[in-house]
Amino acid sequence: GQQLNQSPQSMFIQEGEDVSMNCTSSSIFNTWLWYKQDPGEGPVLLIALYKAGELTSNGRLTAQFGITRKDSFLNISASIPSDVGIYFCAGLASGTYKYIFGTGTRLKVLA
Amino acid sequence: DTEVTQTPKHLVMGMTNKKSLKCEQHMGHRAMYWYKQKAKKPPELMFVYSYEKLSINESVPSRFSPECPNSSLLNLHLHALQPEDSALYLCASSQLGLAKNIQYFGAGTRLSVL
């Protein structure tokens, strides 16, 4: 099925560093969701975005809905070991309830 | 409460077995989803129910049979599965008809087919 391009695919960072990842699509979306998934668990919602240009924070996490409505960005500030996991974006187009998922960004934090 | 509950947590079955996965939510959501997820891959949509009716079937083999007995429950009946069907099966739910449409996931059922 259709997937969104998410980058980077994986990243190793030092504890305390900031992290940036993004998701791009060839289609326009009305909603962007960002999830974190730990091994063997279901995705947990981090941030939801509903309007182009919207910037939303959740603790150390900040996400933005791109102006073109075809991309979204997630930043994590001052990373800690529990930030380890896979981060997925998901987009939802108008008139549908079929979410399209990004390919995922695997984050590893070195203490 | 944003909880979606899936049982069992783990399931091992032979290729001739019949088993069922269960999912429950009490958020009043009228859309419920089944996803299949392989290791290191994003969730792959299988089925969507809206208002207890099957609205999307992503060409899933008939050995997977979904059922939505009521607005809070979703089942996935399994029969004659293949080893390649081993995966994490995720249930999710969301509101319908609202602009702010958030999808919440359960913890998943880890299925192994021997």
Short mmCIF file of C-alpha atoms in Angstrom, two decimals, chain A residues 1-9 20-27 29-37 43-49 61-66 69-76 85-93 98-107, chain B residues 35 37 40-45 90 101-103 105:
data_model
loop_
_atom_site.label_atom_id
_atom_site.label_comp_id
_atom_site.label_asym_id
_atom_site.label_seq_id
_atom_site.Cartn_x
_atom_site.Cartn_y
_atom_site.Cartn_z
CA GLY A 1 0.00 0.00 0.00
CA GLN A 2 0.88 3.67 -0.09
CA GLN A 3 3.52 4.84 2.38
CA LEU A 4 4.95 8.19 3.29
CA ASN A 5 8.67 8.90 2.94
CA GLN A 6 10.14 9.35 6.38
CA SER A 7 13.73 10.37 7.08
CA PRO A 8 16.14 9.63 8.42
CA GLN A 9 15.57 5.89 8.42
CA SER A 20 14.84 16.11 13.94
CA MET A 21 12.89 13.89 11.58
CA ASN A 22 10.43 14.53 8.78
CA CYS A 23 7.76 12.96 6.67
CA THR A 24 6.90 13.84 3.08
CA SER A 25 4.07 12.92 0.77
CA SER A 26 3.02 13.46 -2.80
CA SER A 27 -0.55 13.92 -1.55
CA PHE A 29 -3.29 15.60 4.10
CA ASN A 30 -5.70 17.27 6.53
CA THR A 31 -4.32 15.57 9.62
CA TRP A 32 -0.83 14.52 10.63
CA LEU A 33 -0.19 12.23 13.58
CA TRP A 34 3.12 11.29 15.16
CA TYR A 35 3.50 7.99 17.06
CA LYS A 36 6.26 6.30 19.04
CA GLN A 37 6.45 2.52 19.16
CA PRO A 43 2.13 2.77 18.60
CA VAL A 44 1.49 5.49 21.17
CA LEU A 45 0.21 8.85 19.98
CA LEU A 46 2.62 11.73 20.62
CA ILE A 47 1.22 14.72 18.75
CA ALA A 48 -1.73 15.46 16.42
CA LEU A 49 -1.73 18.31 13.87
CA LEU A 61 8.55 17.12 21.53
CA THR A 62 7.54 19.68 18.92
CA ALA A 63 5.83 18.89 15.63
CA GLN A 64 4.84 21.05 12.68
CA PHE A 65 2.27 20.66 9.92
CA GLY A 66 3.98 21.79 6.72
CA ARG A 69 0.18 20.14 3.63
CA LYS A 70 2.45 17.51 2.12
CA ASP A 71 4.95 17.24 4.93
CA SER A 72 5.40 17.26 8.68
CA PHE A 73 8.33 17.52 11.06
CA LEU A 74 9.05 16.20 14.54
CA ASN A 75 11.76 17.54 16.85
CA ILE A 76 12.87 16.06 20.15
CA GLY A 85 12.14 3.50 19.73
CA ILE A 86 10.60 3.80 16.30
CA TYR A 87 8.79 7.00 15.39
CA PHE A 88 6.05 6.87 12.76
CA CYS A 89 4.17 9.66 11.08
CA ALA A 90 0.68 9.07 9.73
CA GLY A 91 -1.34 11.24 7.38
CA LEU A 92 -5.07 11.39 6.83
CA ALA A 93 -6.61 12.85 3.70
CA LYS A 98 -7.61 5.38 6.01
CA TYR A 99 -4.37 6.57 7.59
CA ILE A 100 -1.17 6.41 5.53
CA PHE A 101 1.93 5.58 7.57
CA GLY A 102 5.50 6.71 7.16
CA THR A 103 8.30 4.19 6.84
CA GLY A 104 9.51 4.96 10.36
CA THR A 105 12.59 6.49 12.00
CA ARG A 106 14.49 4.25 14.38
CA LEU A 107 16.11 6.28 17.16
CA TYR B 35 -3.45 -3.80 11.12
CA GLN B 37 2.87 -5.28 11.40
CA LYS B 40 10.82 -2.89 11.58
CA LYS B 41 7.95 -2.04 9.20
CA PRO B 42 5.01 0.35 9.56
CA PRO B 43 1.54 -1.02 10.36
CA GLU B 44 -0.20 -2.39 7.27
CA LEU B 45 -3.95 -1.85 7.10
CA LEU B 90 -2.78 -4.25 16.02
CA ASN B 101 -9.70 12.39 13.80
CA ILE B 102 -7.19 10.68 16.06
CA GLN B 103 -6.48 6.96 15.82
CA PHE B 105 -3.88 1.74 19.04
#
